[in-house]
PDB file of C-alpha atoms and ligand atoms in Angstrom:
ATOM      1  CA  MET A  38      26.554 -39.828 -73.931  1.00  0.00           C
ATOM      2  CA  ASN A  39      29.652 -41.845 -74.794  1.00  0.00           C
ATOM      3  CA  ARG A  40      32.550 -39.479 -74.055  1.00  0.00           C
ATOM      4  CA  ARG A  41      35.167 -41.209 -76.195  1.00  0.00           C
ATOM      5  CA  LEU A  42      36.219 -38.786 -78.942  1.00  0.00           C
ATOM      6  CA  ALA A  43      37.905 -39.360 -82.271  1.00  0.00           C
ATOM      7  CA  ALA A  44      39.643 -36.484 -84.045  1.00  0.00           C
ATOM      8  CA  LEU A  45      40.067 -36.606 -87.817  1.00  0.00           C
ATOM      9  CA  ILE A  46      42.874 -34.432 -89.152  1.00  0.00           C
ATOM     10  CA  SER A  47      44.824 -33.714 -92.307  1.00  0.00           C
ATOM     11  CA  GLY A  48      47.299 -31.099 -91.162  1.00  0.00           C
ATOM     12  CA  ARG A  49      48.837 -29.134 -88.346  1.00  0.00           C
ATOM     13  CA  GLY A  50      46.257 -30.116 -85.711  1.00  0.00           C
ATOM     14  CA  SER A  51      46.037 -26.942 -83.651  1.00  0.00           C
ATOM     15  CA  ASN A  52      42.333 -27.544 -83.014  1.00  0.00           C
ATOM     16  CA  LEU A  53      43.190 -31.095 -82.003  1.00  0.00           C
ATOM     17  CA  GLN A  54      45.694 -29.588 -79.569  1.00  0.00           C
ATOM     18  CA  ALA A  55      43.016 -27.280 -78.156  1.00  0.00           C
ATOM     19  CA  ILE A  56      40.778 -30.316 -77.560  1.00  0.00           C
ATOM     20  CA  ILE A  57      43.630 -32.285 -75.957  1.00  0.00           C
ATOM     21  CA  ASP A  58      44.437 -29.305 -73.722  1.00  0.00           C
ATOM     22  CA  ALA A  59      40.794 -28.906 -72.681  1.00  0.00           C
ATOM     23  CA  VAL A  60      40.669 -32.596 -71.730  1.00  0.00           C
ATOM     24  CA  THR A  61      43.995 -32.410 -69.870  1.00  0.00           C
ATOM     25  CA  THR A  62      42.940 -29.376 -67.857  1.00  0.00           C
ATOM     26  CA  ARG A  63      39.509 -30.927 -67.208  1.00  0.00           C
ATOM     27  CA  ARG A  64      37.553 -28.158 -68.897  1.00  0.00           C
ATOM     28  CA  LEU A  65      36.247 -30.969 -71.068  1.00  0.00           C
ATOM     29  CA  ASP A  66      35.153 -34.227 -69.469  1.00  0.00           C
ATOM     30  CA  ALA A  67      36.052 -36.576 -72.315  1.00  0.00           C
ATOM     31  CA  THR A  68      38.780 -38.884 -73.634  1.00  0.00           C
ATOM     32  CA  VAL A  69      40.494 -38.483 -76.985  1.00  0.00           C
ATOM     33  CA  ALA A  70      40.468 -42.171 -77.871  1.00  0.00           C
ATOM     34  CA  VAL A  71      42.045 -41.976 -81.300  1.00  0.00           C
ATOM     35  CA  VAL A  72      43.348 -39.520 -83.892  1.00  0.00           C
ATOM     36  CA  LEU A  73      42.947 -40.540 -87.528  1.00  0.00           C
ATOM     37  CA  SER A  74      44.507 -38.894 -90.564  1.00  0.00           C
ATOM     38  CA  ASN A  75      44.298 -39.285 -94.332  1.00  0.00           C
ATOM     39  CA  ARG A  76      47.848 -37.912 -94.552  1.00  0.00           C
ATOM     40  CA  SER A  77      50.772 -39.770 -93.027  1.00  0.00           C
ATOM     41  CA  ALA A  78      52.781 -36.536 -92.685  1.00  0.00           C
ATOM     42  CA  ALA A  79      50.089 -34.561 -90.850  1.00  0.00           C
ATOM     43  CA  PRO A  80      51.948 -32.746 -88.026  1.00  0.00           C
ATOM     44  CA  GLY A  81      48.888 -33.246 -85.839  1.00  0.00           C
ATOM     45  CA  LEU A  82      49.695 -36.956 -85.637  1.00  0.00           C
ATOM     46  CA  GLN A  83      52.841 -36.064 -83.717  1.00  0.00           C
ATOM     47  CA  ARG A  84      50.829 -33.954 -81.275  1.00  0.00           C
ATOM     48  CA  ALA A  85      48.602 -36.972 -80.662  1.00  0.00           C
ATOM     49  CA  ARG A  86      51.567 -39.281 -80.082  1.00  0.00           C
ATOM     50  CA  GLU A  87      53.078 -36.811 -77.642  1.00  0.00           C
ATOM     51  CA  ALA A  88      49.815 -36.860 -75.716  1.00  0.00           C
ATOM     52  CA  GLY A  89      49.869 -40.673 -75.668  1.00  0.00           C
ATOM     53  CA  ILE A  90      46.869 -40.991 -77.980  1.00  0.00           C
ATOM     54  CA  GLU A  91      46.539 -43.809 -80.487  1.00  0.00           C
ATOM     55  CA  THR A  92      46.999 -42.652 -84.092  1.00  0.00           C
ATOM     56  CA  ILE A  93      45.729 -44.214 -87.293  1.00  0.00           C
ATOM     57  CA  TYR A  94      46.793 -43.353 -90.821  1.00  0.00           C
ATOM     58  CA  LEU A  95      44.403 -44.539 -93.524  1.00  0.00           C
ATOM     59  CA  SER A  96      45.545 -43.876 -97.078  1.00  0.00           C
ATOM     60  CA  PRO A  97      42.581 -43.081 -99.358  1.00  0.00           C
ATOM     61  CA  ARG A  98      44.560 -44.561-102.252  1.00  0.00           C
ATOM     62  CA  GLU A  99      44.197 -48.024-100.810  1.00  0.00           C
ATOM     63  CA  TYR A 100      40.423 -47.982-101.190  1.00  0.00           C
ATOM     64  CA  PRO A 101      38.522 -48.296-104.468  1.00  0.00           C
ATOM     65  CA  ASP A 102      36.199 -45.350-103.833  1.00  0.00           C
ATOM     66  CA  ARG A 103      35.079 -42.774-101.297  1.00  0.00           C
ATOM     67  CA  ASP A 104      32.399 -44.980 -99.743  1.00  0.00           C
ATOM     68  CA  ALA A 105      34.887 -47.768 -99.130  1.00  0.00           C
ATOM     69  CA  TYR A 106      37.257 -45.300 -97.486  1.00  0.00           C
ATOM     70  CA  ASP A 107      34.503 -43.859 -95.310  1.00  0.00           C
ATOM     71  CA  ARG A 108      33.425 -47.390 -94.319  1.00  0.00           C
ATOM     72  CA  ALA A 109      37.005 -48.112 -93.253  1.00  0.00           C
ATOM     73  CA  ILE A 110      37.055 -44.963 -91.097  1.00  0.00           C
ATOM     74  CA  ALA A 111      33.684 -45.825 -89.558  1.00  0.00           C
ATOM     75  CA  GLY A 112      34.869 -49.365 -88.794  1.00  0.00           C
ATOM     76  CA  ALA A 113      38.089 -48.168 -87.172  1.00  0.00           C
ATOM     77  CA  LEU A 114      36.204 -45.697 -84.965  1.00  0.00           C
ATOM     78  CA  GLN A 115      33.480 -48.164 -84.010  1.00  0.00           C
ATOM     79  CA  ALA A 116      36.103 -50.752 -83.077  1.00  0.00           C
ATOM     80  CA  ARG A 117      37.449 -48.196 -80.583  1.00  0.00           C
ATOM     81  CA  GLU A 118      33.980 -47.470 -79.219  1.00  0.00           C
ATOM     82  CA  VAL A 119      34.074 -43.832 -80.220  1.00  0.00           C
ATOM     83  CA  GLY A 120      30.959 -41.808 -79.383  1.00  0.00           C
ATOM     84  CA  LEU A 121      31.727 -38.479 -81.045  1.00  0.00           C
ATOM     85  CA  VAL A 122      33.804 -37.642 -84.111  1.00  0.00           C
ATOM     86  CA  CYS A 123      35.534 -34.246 -84.258  1.00  0.00           C
ATOM     87  CA  LEU A 124      36.736 -33.074 -87.656  1.00  0.00           C
ATOM     88  CA  ALA A 125      39.703 -30.823 -87.040  1.00  0.00           C
ATOM     89  CA  GLY A 126      41.100 -29.692 -90.368  1.00  0.00           C
ATOM     90  CA  PHE A 127      40.118 -32.947 -92.104  1.00  0.00           C
ATOM     91  CA  MET A 128      40.268 -32.006 -95.776  1.00  0.00           C
ATOM     92  CA  ARG A 129      37.778 -34.513 -97.147  1.00  0.00           C
ATOM     93  CA  LEU A 130      34.031 -34.569 -97.689  1.00  0.00           C
ATOM     94  CA  ILE A 131      32.261 -36.936 -95.327  1.00  0.00           C
ATOM     95  CA  GLY A 132      30.120 -39.479 -97.151  1.00  0.00           C
ATOM     96  CA  ARG A 133      27.074 -41.535 -96.267  1.00  0.00           C
ATOM     97  CA  PRO A 134      28.788 -44.559 -94.657  1.00  0.00           C
ATOM     98  CA  LEU A 135      30.458 -42.360 -92.050  1.00  0.00           C
ATOM     99  CA  LEU A 136      27.440 -40.072 -91.539  1.00  0.00           C
ATOM    100  CA  ASP A 137      25.161 -43.087 -91.056  1.00  0.00           C
ATOM    101  CA  ALA A 138      27.564 -44.702 -88.577  1.00  0.00           C
ATOM    102  CA  PHE A 139      27.594 -41.506 -86.445  1.00  0.00           C
ATOM    103  CA  PRO A 140      24.286 -39.687 -87.028  1.00  0.00           C
ATOM    104  CA  ASN A 141      24.439 -36.212 -85.464  1.00  0.00           C
ATOM    105  CA  ARG A 142      27.673 -37.327 -83.830  1.00  0.00           C
ATOM    106  CA  ILE A 143      30.170 -35.644 -86.161  1.00  0.00           C
ATOM    107  CA  LEU A 144      31.322 -32.073 -85.490  1.00  0.00           C
ATOM    108  CA  ASN A 145      33.345 -29.696 -87.611  1.00  0.00           C
ATOM    109  CA  VAL A 146      35.009 -26.328 -87.072  1.00  0.00           C
ATOM    110  CA  HIS A 147      35.031 -23.820 -89.915  1.00  0.00           C
ATOM    111  CA  PRO A 148      36.851 -20.459 -90.124  1.00  0.00           C
ATOM    112  CA  SER A 149      33.897 -18.210 -91.038  1.00  0.00           C
ATOM    113  CA  LEU A 150      30.465 -17.283 -89.785  1.00  0.00           C
ATOM    114  CA  LEU A 151      28.516 -19.897 -91.731  1.00  0.00           C
ATOM    115  CA  PRO A 152      26.517 -19.901 -93.937  1.00  0.00           C
ATOM    116  CA  ALA A 153      28.887 -17.218 -95.263  1.00  0.00           C
ATOM    117  CA  PHE A 154      31.986 -18.524 -97.014  1.00  0.00           C
ATOM    118  CA  PRO A 155      31.735 -22.323 -96.925  1.00  0.00           C
ATOM    119  CA  GLY A 156      34.451 -24.427 -98.537  1.00  0.00           C
ATOM    120  CA  LEU A 157      38.140 -23.748 -98.908  1.00  0.00           C
ATOM    121  CA  GLU A 158      39.980 -20.543 -97.991  1.00  0.00           C
ATOM    122  CA  ALA A 159      37.092 -19.068 -96.023  1.00  0.00           C
ATOM    123  CA  GLN A 160      39.294 -16.312 -94.596  1.00  0.00           C
ATOM    124  CA  ARG A 161      40.425 -15.239 -98.085  1.00  0.00           C
ATOM    125  CA  GLN A 162      36.795 -15.334 -99.274  1.00  0.00           C
ATOM    126  CA  ALA A 163      35.823 -13.044 -96.375  1.00  0.00           C
ATOM    127  CA  LEU A 164      38.609 -10.553 -97.129  1.00  0.00           C
ATOM    128  CA  GLU A 165      37.855 -10.516-100.843  1.00  0.00           C
ATOM    129  CA  HIS A 166      34.159  -9.979-100.153  1.00  0.00           C
ATOM    130  CA  GLY A 167      34.976  -7.024 -97.924  1.00  0.00           C
ATOM    131  CA  VAL A 168      32.973  -8.100 -94.859  1.00  0.00           C
ATOM    132  CA  ARG A 169      33.674  -6.189 -91.642  1.00  0.00           C
ATOM    133  CA  VAL A 170      32.992  -9.172 -89.400  1.00  0.00           C
ATOM    134  CA  SER A 171      33.892 -12.825 -89.860  1.00  0.00           C
ATOM    135  CA  GLY A 172      34.555 -15.538 -87.306  1.00  0.00           C
ATOM    136  CA  ALA A 173      34.399 -19.217 -86.482  1.00  0.00           C
ATOM    137  CA  THR A 174      31.620 -21.809 -86.492  1.00  0.00           C
ATOM    138  CA  VAL A 175      31.289 -25.256 -84.918  1.00  0.00           C
ATOM    139  CA  HIS A 176      28.496 -27.287 -86.468  1.00  0.00           C
ATOM    140  CA  LEU A 177      27.120 -30.784 -86.782  1.00  0.00           C
ATOM    141  CA  VAL A 178      28.137 -32.418 -90.031  1.00  0.00           C
ATOM    142  CA  ASN A 179      25.541 -33.515 -92.556  1.00  0.00           C
ATOM    143  CA  ALA A 180      25.736 -34.479 -96.221  1.00  0.00           C
ATOM    144  CA  GLU A 181      26.048 -30.868 -97.405  1.00  0.00           C
ATOM    145  CA  LEU A 182      29.398 -29.102 -97.222  1.00  0.00           C
ATOM    146  CA  ASP A 183      29.727 -26.835 -94.146  1.00  0.00           C
ATOM    147  CA  ALA A 184      25.930 -26.660 -93.840  1.00  0.00           C
ATOM    148  CA  GLY A 185      24.924 -28.725 -90.778  1.00  0.00           C
ATOM    149  CA  PRO A 186      23.179 -27.366 -87.663  1.00  0.00           C
ATOM    150  CA  ILE A 187      25.240 -24.647 -85.952  1.00  0.00           C
ATOM    151  CA  ILE A 188      26.270 -25.324 -82.338  1.00  0.00           C
ATOM    152  CA  LEU A 189      28.410 -22.273 -81.529  1.00  0.00           C
ATOM    153  CA  GLN A 190      29.820 -19.271 -83.350  1.00  0.00           C
ATOM    154  CA  ALA A 191      32.239 -16.493 -82.440  1.00  0.00           C
ATOM    155  CA  ALA A 192      32.611 -13.204 -84.300  1.00  0.00           C
ATOM    156  CA  VAL A 193      35.955 -11.655 -85.243  1.00  0.00           C
ATOM    157  CA  LEU A 194      36.309  -8.096 -86.557  1.00  0.00           C
ATOM    158  CA  VAL A 195      38.027  -7.728 -89.906  1.00  0.00           C
ATOM    159  CA  LEU A 196      40.589  -4.917 -89.657  1.00  0.00           C
ATOM    160  CA  PRO A 197      41.402  -2.592 -92.563  1.00  0.00           C
ATOM    161  CA  ASP A 198      44.972  -3.835 -92.887  1.00  0.00           C
ATOM    162  CA  ASP A 199      44.252  -7.538 -92.339  1.00  0.00           C
ATOM    163  CA  SER A 200      45.976 -10.115 -94.526  1.00  0.00           C
ATOM    164  CA  VAL A 201      44.750 -13.700 -94.868  1.00  0.00           C
ATOM    165  CA  GLU A 202      47.402 -14.614 -92.290  1.00  0.00           C
ATOM    166  CA  THR A 203      46.509 -12.040 -89.634  1.00  0.00           C
ATOM    167  CA  LEU A 204      42.761 -12.612 -89.959  1.00  0.00           C
ATOM    168  CA  SER A 205      43.236 -16.398 -89.904  1.00  0.00           C
ATOM    169  CA  ALA A 206      45.314 -16.145 -86.730  1.00  0.00           C
ATOM    170  CA  ARG A 207      42.613 -14.207 -84.853  1.00  0.00           C
ATOM    171  CA  ILE A 208      39.873 -16.535 -86.118  1.00  0.00           C
ATOM    172  CA  LEU A 209      41.962 -19.540 -85.066  1.00  0.00           C
ATOM    173  CA  GLU A 210      42.081 -18.270 -81.475  1.00  0.00           C
ATOM    174  CA  GLU A 211      38.289 -18.303 -81.461  1.00  0.00           C
ATOM    175  CA  GLU A 212      38.193 -21.776 -83.028  1.00  0.00           C
ATOM    176  CA  HIS A 213      40.370 -23.045 -80.200  1.00  0.00           C
ATOM    177  CA  ARG A 214      38.064 -21.447 -77.639  1.00  0.00           C
ATOM    178  CA  ILE A 215      34.686 -22.553 -79.014  1.00  0.00           C
ATOM    179  CA  TYR A 216      35.502 -26.055 -80.298  1.00  0.00           C
ATOM    180  CA  PRO A 217      36.041 -27.655 -76.870  1.00  0.00           C
ATOM    181  CA  GLU A 218      33.046 -25.707 -75.583  1.00  0.00           C
ATOM    182  CA  ALA A 219      30.827 -27.023 -78.390  1.00  0.00           C
ATOM    183  CA  ILE A 220      32.003 -30.576 -77.713  1.00  0.00           C
ATOM    184  CA  ARG A 221      31.097 -30.066 -74.065  1.00  0.00           C
ATOM    185  CA  LEU A 222      27.589 -28.903 -75.017  1.00  0.00           C
ATOM    186  CA  VAL A 223      27.033 -31.871 -77.307  1.00  0.00           C
ATOM    187  CA  LEU A 224      28.265 -34.368 -74.699  1.00  0.00           C
ATOM    188  CA  GLU A 225      26.067 -32.772 -72.051  1.00  0.00           C
ATOM    189  CA  GLY A 226      22.990 -33.811 -74.055  1.00  0.00           C
ATOM    190  CA  GLY A 227      19.569 -32.217 -73.672  1.00  0.00           C
ATOM    191  CA  TRP A 228      19.536 -30.956 -77.256  1.00  0.00           C
ATOM    192  CA  VAL A 229      17.649 -31.810 -80.398  1.00  0.00           C
ATOM    193  CA  VAL A 230      17.960 -30.964 -84.053  1.00  0.00           C
ATOM    194  CA  GLU A 231      14.838 -29.174 -85.285  1.00  0.00           C
ATOM    195  CA  GLY A 232      14.951 -28.623 -89.008  1.00  0.00           C
ATOM    196  CA  ARG A 233      18.340 -27.096 -89.508  1.00  0.00           C
ATOM    197  CA  ARG A 234      18.636 -25.785 -85.941  1.00  0.00           C
ATOM    198  CA  PHE A 235      20.577 -27.199 -82.986  1.00  0.00           C
ATOM    199  CA  VAL A 236      18.239 -26.500 -80.084  1.00  0.00           C
ATOM    200  CA  ARG A 237      19.210 -26.814 -76.428  1.00  0.00           C
ATOM    201  CA  ARG A 238      16.271 -27.640 -74.197  1.00  0.00           C
ATOM    202  CA  ALA A 239      15.797 -25.512 -71.084  1.00  0.00           C
ATOM    203  CA  ARG A 240      17.402 -27.137 -68.042  1.00  0.00           C
TER     204      ARG A 240
HETATM  205  C1  LIG B 589      41.084 -24.573 -89.251  1.00  0.00           C
HETATM  206  O1  LIG B 589      41.115 -23.241 -89.710  1.00  0.00           O
HETATM  207  C2  LIG B 589      39.700 -25.129 -89.360  1.00  0.00           C
HETATM  208  O2  LIG B 589      38.707 -24.175 -89.170  1.00  0.00           O
HETATM  209  C3  LIG B 589      39.647 -25.636 -90.772  1.00  0.00           C
HETATM  210  O3  LIG B 589      40.931 -26.149 -91.008  1.00  0.00           O
HETATM  211  C4  LIG B 589      41.872 -25.519 -90.147  1.00  0.00           C
HETATM  212  C5  LIG B 589      42.546 -26.597 -89.366  1.00  0.00           C
HETATM  213  O4  LIG B 589      43.594 -26.107 -88.587  1.00  0.00           O
HETATM  214  N1  LIG B 589      38.576 -26.606 -90.924  1.00  0.00           N
HETATM  215  P1  LIG B 589      44.307 -27.064 -87.534  1.00  0.00           P
HETATM  216  O5  LIG B 589      44.798 -28.277 -88.297  1.00  0.00           O
HETATM  217  O6  LIG B 589      43.289 -27.435 -86.496  1.00  0.00           O
HETATM  218  O7  LIG B 589      45.424 -26.258 -86.980  1.00  0.00           O
END
């Protein structure tokens, strides 16, 4: 599989950093070819520059609608011969033009054990629901929000005195651990999507 990665970010980029670190230390045999953001001030862009990675800022306001914006992203990534797209805190829904350009080639990390607590503020949702266990999920992206086939998950205990901040911090550690690992599994190949399941064939 083409091992050129794109990371799409909107914010601080700590998952991007975890991917960069995994590549640098050779735990992940891949190249981060480009980092793209919908926000010019995303701190993650600076992390990319420091790692010598090309950055692209595409302002959604300069496109008439969501499809046009997604087509622009797809075009930019295809021009750089990207094989896998990693959403890393990219705060936008992914529409058809981008999904069709990278079918089963877009990954996302989410701070809950999906299908529990999709959408925004998953850690707050978990605390308010009173669950005893939450965690992190890496999944393939499809047209439904946070609902694509699950590649890896990690559980995190919710402690009685947790705040959104303390729970988020422990979940984030797991995100950083499983995201590069999930990318490695996807790049390794030998998997299929059966219904809504990501199935690794016996090797
Ligand atoms: C992470 O919690 C991720 O699960 C969610 O957005 C946050 C991004 O954090 N999708 P960072 O920008 O990678 O630090």
